mmCIF file of C-alpha atoms and ligand atoms in Angstrom:
data_model
loop_
_atom_site.group_PDB
_atom_site.id
_atom_site.type_symbol
_atom_site.label_atom_id
_atom_site.label_comp_id
_atom_site.label_asym_id
_atom_site.label_seq_id
_atom_site.Cartn_x
_atom_site.Cartn_y
_atom_site.Cartn_z
ATOM 1 C CA MET A 1 -13.053 0.226 12.195
ATOM 2 C CA THR A 2 -10.699 -0.838 14.930
ATOM 3 C CA ILE A 3 -8.374 -3.796 14.941
ATOM 4 C CA ARG A 4 -7.911 -4.774 18.556
ATOM 5 C CA THR A 5 -5.873 -7.988 18.565
ATOM 6 C CA GLU A 6 -2.998 -9.513 16.609
ATOM 7 C CA ARG A 7 -5.380 -12.287 15.633
ATOM 8 C CA GLU A 8 -7.723 -9.798 13.999
ATOM 9 C CA LEU A 9 -4.769 -8.133 12.305
ATOM 10 C CA TYR A 10 -3.418 -11.401 10.871
ATOM 11 C CA GLY A 11 -6.940 -12.298 9.784
ATOM 12 C CA CYS A 12 -6.906 -9.354 7.348
ATOM 13 C CA PHE A 13 -4.130 -10.940 5.339
ATOM 14 C CA ARG A 14 -4.171 -13.808 2.902
ATOM 15 C CA GLU A 15 -2.999 -17.289 3.897
ATOM 16 C CA ILE A 16 0.003 -16.928 1.611
ATOM 17 C CA ASP A 17 1.217 -13.814 3.501
ATOM 18 C CA GLN A 18 0.827 -15.152 7.035
ATOM 19 C CA ALA A 19 4.458 -16.056 7.594
ATOM 20 C CA GLU A 20 5.639 -12.616 6.439
ATOM 21 C CA ILE A 21 3.484 -10.418 8.658
ATOM 22 C CA GLU A 22 5.123 -8.196 11.198
ATOM 23 C CA ALA A 23 2.782 -6.240 13.464
ATOM 24 C CA PRO A 24 3.322 -2.428 13.482
ATOM 25 C CA LEU A 25 5.181 -2.333 16.781
ATOM 26 C CA GLU A 26 5.618 1.417 16.910
ATOM 27 C CA ARG A 27 1.909 2.042 16.581
ATOM 28 C CA GLY A 28 0.831 -0.892 18.707
ATOM 29 C CA LEU A 29 -2.736 -2.122 18.986
ATOM 30 C CA PRO A 30 -5.513 -1.184 18.684
ATOM 31 C CA LEU A 31 -5.241 0.168 15.092
ATOM 32 C CA GLU A 32 -7.839 2.547 13.801
ATOM 33 C CA VAL A 33 -8.368 1.965 10.044
ATOM 34 C CA GLU A 34 -10.111 4.777 8.259
ATOM 35 C CA ASP A 35 -9.323 3.727 4.714
ATOM 36 C CA VAL A 36 -5.617 2.878 4.379
ATOM 37 C CA LEU A 37 -2.884 2.168 6.934
ATOM 38 C CA VAL A 38 0.738 1.375 6.041
ATOM 39 C CA TRP A 39 3.816 0.473 7.980
ATOM 40 C CA ASN A 40 7.300 -0.669 7.070
ATOM 41 C CA ALA A 41 9.634 -3.269 8.522
ATOM 42 C CA GLY A 42 12.999 -3.772 6.871
ATOM 43 C CA PRO A 43 12.563 -4.966 3.253
ATOM 44 C CA ARG A 44 8.831 -5.363 3.663
ATOM 45 C CA ALA A 45 5.966 -2.932 3.597
ATOM 46 C CA PHE A 46 2.510 -3.650 4.920
ATOM 47 C CA LEU A 47 -0.769 -2.153 3.866
ATOM 48 C CA ILE A 48 -4.245 -2.693 5.211
ATOM 49 C CA PHE A 49 -7.168 -0.980 3.603
ATOM 50 C CA ARG A 50 -10.893 -0.955 3.011
ATOM 51 C CA ASP A 51 -12.417 0.528 -0.080
ATOM 52 C CA ARG A 52 -15.608 1.816 1.580
ATOM 53 C CA PRO A 53 -16.943 2.466 5.047
ATOM 54 C CA GLY A 54 -18.104 -0.807 6.519
ATOM 55 C CA GLY A 55 -16.139 -2.807 3.941
ATOM 56 C CA THR A 56 -13.904 -5.704 4.838
ATOM 57 C CA ILE A 57 -10.327 -4.793 5.774
ATOM 58 C CA ARG A 58 -7.747 -6.533 3.571
ATOM 59 C CA GLY A 59 -4.016 -6.661 4.056
ATOM 60 C CA ILE A 60 -1.172 -6.825 1.501
ATOM 61 C CA VAL A 61 2.514 -7.642 2.136
ATOM 62 C CA PHE A 62 5.003 -6.006 -0.216
ATOM 63 C CA HIS A 63 8.635 -6.822 -0.774
ATOM 64 C CA ARG A 64 10.869 -3.972 -1.860
ATOM 65 C CA ASN A 65 13.130 -4.818 -4.733
ATOM 66 C CA GLY A 66 16.582 -3.832 -3.533
ATOM 67 C CA GLY A 67 18.116 -4.569 -6.933
ATOM 68 C CA ALA A 68 18.934 -2.734 -10.107
ATOM 69 C CA LEU A 69 18.354 0.849 -11.205
ATOM 70 C CA PRO A 70 18.326 2.571 -7.782
ATOM 71 C CA ASP A 71 18.382 6.046 -9.389
ATOM 72 C CA ALA A 72 15.843 5.442 -12.140
ATOM 73 C CA VAL A 73 13.087 7.999 -12.094
ATOM 74 C CA ALA A 74 9.730 6.210 -12.005
ATOM 75 C CA MET A 75 6.080 6.986 -11.502
ATOM 76 C CA CYS A 76 4.096 5.587 -8.589
ATOM 77 C CA GLU A 77 1.189 3.658 -10.044
ATOM 78 C CA TRP A 78 -1.096 4.704 -7.203
ATOM 79 C CA CYS A 79 -0.493 8.406 -6.557
ATOM 80 C CA HIS A 80 1.272 9.229 -9.888
ATOM 81 C CA ALA A 81 4.177 10.992 -8.159
ATOM 82 C CA VAL A 82 7.323 10.828 -10.258
ATOM 83 C CA ARG A 83 10.432 10.391 -8.137
ATOM 84 C CA GLY A 84 14.108 9.376 -8.436
ATOM 85 C CA HIS A 85 16.685 8.406 -5.835
ATOM 86 C CA GLY A 86 14.862 5.250 -4.982
ATOM 87 C CA GLN A 87 11.765 7.025 -3.749
ATOM 88 C CA VAL A 88 9.621 5.143 -6.222
ATOM 89 C CA LYS A 89 10.579 1.461 -6.271
ATOM 90 C CA LEU A 90 9.480 -1.817 -7.693
ATOM 91 C CA LEU A 91 7.515 -3.548 -4.938
ATOM 92 C CA SER A 92 6.222 -7.087 -5.324
ATOM 93 C CA VAL A 93 3.352 -9.066 -3.950
ATOM 94 C CA ALA A 94 2.857 -12.825 -3.972
ATOM 95 C CA THR A 95 -0.009 -13.919 -6.219
ATOM 96 C CA ASP A 96 0.424 -17.593 -5.409
ATOM 97 C CA ALA A 97 3.112 -19.879 -4.050
ATOM 98 C CA ARG A 98 5.366 -19.434 -7.063
ATOM 99 C CA HIS A 99 4.477 -16.127 -8.635
ATOM 100 C CA ARG A 100 4.815 -12.474 -7.739
ATOM 101 C CA VAL A 101 3.505 -9.334 -9.343
ATOM 102 C CA GLY A 102 5.461 -6.073 -9.312
ATOM 103 C CA LEU A 103 4.281 -2.509 -9.058
ATOM 104 C CA TYR A 104 6.184 0.747 -9.115
ATOM 105 C CA LEU A 105 5.084 2.530 -5.929
ATOM 106 C CA CYS A 106 6.340 5.118 -3.463
ATOM 107 C CA ALA A 107 8.946 3.040 -1.671
ATOM 108 C CA ASP A 108 7.438 3.531 1.789
ATOM 109 C CA LEU A 109 3.835 3.386 0.495
ATOM 110 C CA ASP A 110 3.463 6.915 1.854
ATOM 111 C CA CYS A 111 1.308 8.125 -1.070
ATOM 112 C CA LEU A 112 -1.440 9.279 1.297
ATOM 113 C CA ASP A 113 0.964 11.253 3.518
ATOM 114 C CA ARG A 114 1.863 13.621 0.704
ATOM 115 C CA LEU A 115 -1.533 14.648 -0.579
ATOM 116 C CA GLU A 116 -1.027 18.233 0.589
ATOM 117 C CA ALA A 117 2.523 18.505 -0.649
ATOM 118 C CA PRO A 118 3.170 20.636 -3.770
ATOM 119 C CA PRO A 119 3.597 18.443 -6.865
ATOM 120 C CA GLY A 120 7.091 17.645 -8.104
ATOM 121 C CA PRO A 121 8.210 18.885 -11.503
ATOM 122 C CA ASP A 122 7.528 15.548 -13.225
ATOM 123 C CA ASP A 123 4.323 14.618 -11.468
ATOM 124 C CA LEU A 124 1.281 13.825 -13.496
ATOM 125 C CA ARG A 125 -1.109 16.620 -12.695
ATOM 126 C CA GLU A 126 -4.657 15.452 -12.358
ATOM 127 C CA GLY A 127 -6.172 18.684 -11.161
ATOM 128 C CA LEU A 128 -7.802 17.084 -8.151
ATOM 129 C CA ASP A 129 -7.987 18.297 -4.566
ATOM 130 C CA ALA A 130 -6.483 16.250 -1.738
ATOM 131 C CA ARG A 131 -9.749 14.509 -0.904
ATOM 132 C CA ALA A 132 -10.378 13.448 -4.455
ATOM 133 C CA ARG A 133 -6.768 12.273 -4.796
ATOM 134 C CA ARG A 134 -7.070 10.254 -1.629
ATOM 135 C CA ARG A 135 -10.232 8.573 -2.915
ATOM 136 C CA ARG A 136 -8.580 7.850 -6.246
ATOM 137 C CA ILE A 137 -5.591 6.229 -4.539
ATOM 138 C CA VAL A 138 -7.815 4.033 -2.373
ATOM 139 C CA GLU A 139 -9.711 3.000 -5.523
ATOM 140 C CA ARG A 140 -6.458 2.045 -7.255
ATOM 141 C CA ILE A 141 -5.396 -0.052 -4.272
ATOM 142 C CA ALA A 142 -8.805 -1.772 -4.150
ATOM 143 C CA SER A 143 -8.701 -2.366 -7.902
ATOM 144 C CA PHE A 144 -5.241 -3.926 -7.661
ATOM 145 C CA ALA A 145 -6.409 -6.195 -4.830
ATOM 146 C CA ARG A 146 -9.486 -7.298 -6.780
ATOM 147 C CA ARG A 147 -7.516 -8.085 -9.908
ATOM 148 C CA ARG A 148 -4.445 -9.701 -8.493
ATOM 149 C CA LEU A 149 -5.075 -10.979 -4.994
ATOM 150 C CA ALA A 150 -8.353 -12.817 -5.358
HETATM 151 ZN ZN1 ZN B 201 2.706 6.886 -4.470
#
């Protein structure tokens, strides 16, 4: 599916996220969305996805937690990579006007860019090929959105 206008892009996101959205200037429009598309802008990371062909595209705005434990080794909840040096960070998403939910994720949401990379020494090995891992990550994103961003 193709997003052609800023209005269409903003329409993918929830009302609560509208004031935080920054369009992906480097990519520009139109945006071709196969399953997941991410971009970063300062302390925020943006993700738009659809869980199946023909499904509705949804957007999520993440805030990176710049705070404590920068060197803690943590596991990304989506791709299960285990990384230190701030490569896996606590990112948070607004669930309503006063609450946020946090997830440990690859700091730049680049889980899908590293499917072909050899696993790190601490990674959870799931024995799946790149395609199956991609599908699993998209399912985890969709599951998170269903549970927490209704
Ligand atoms: Zn990841």
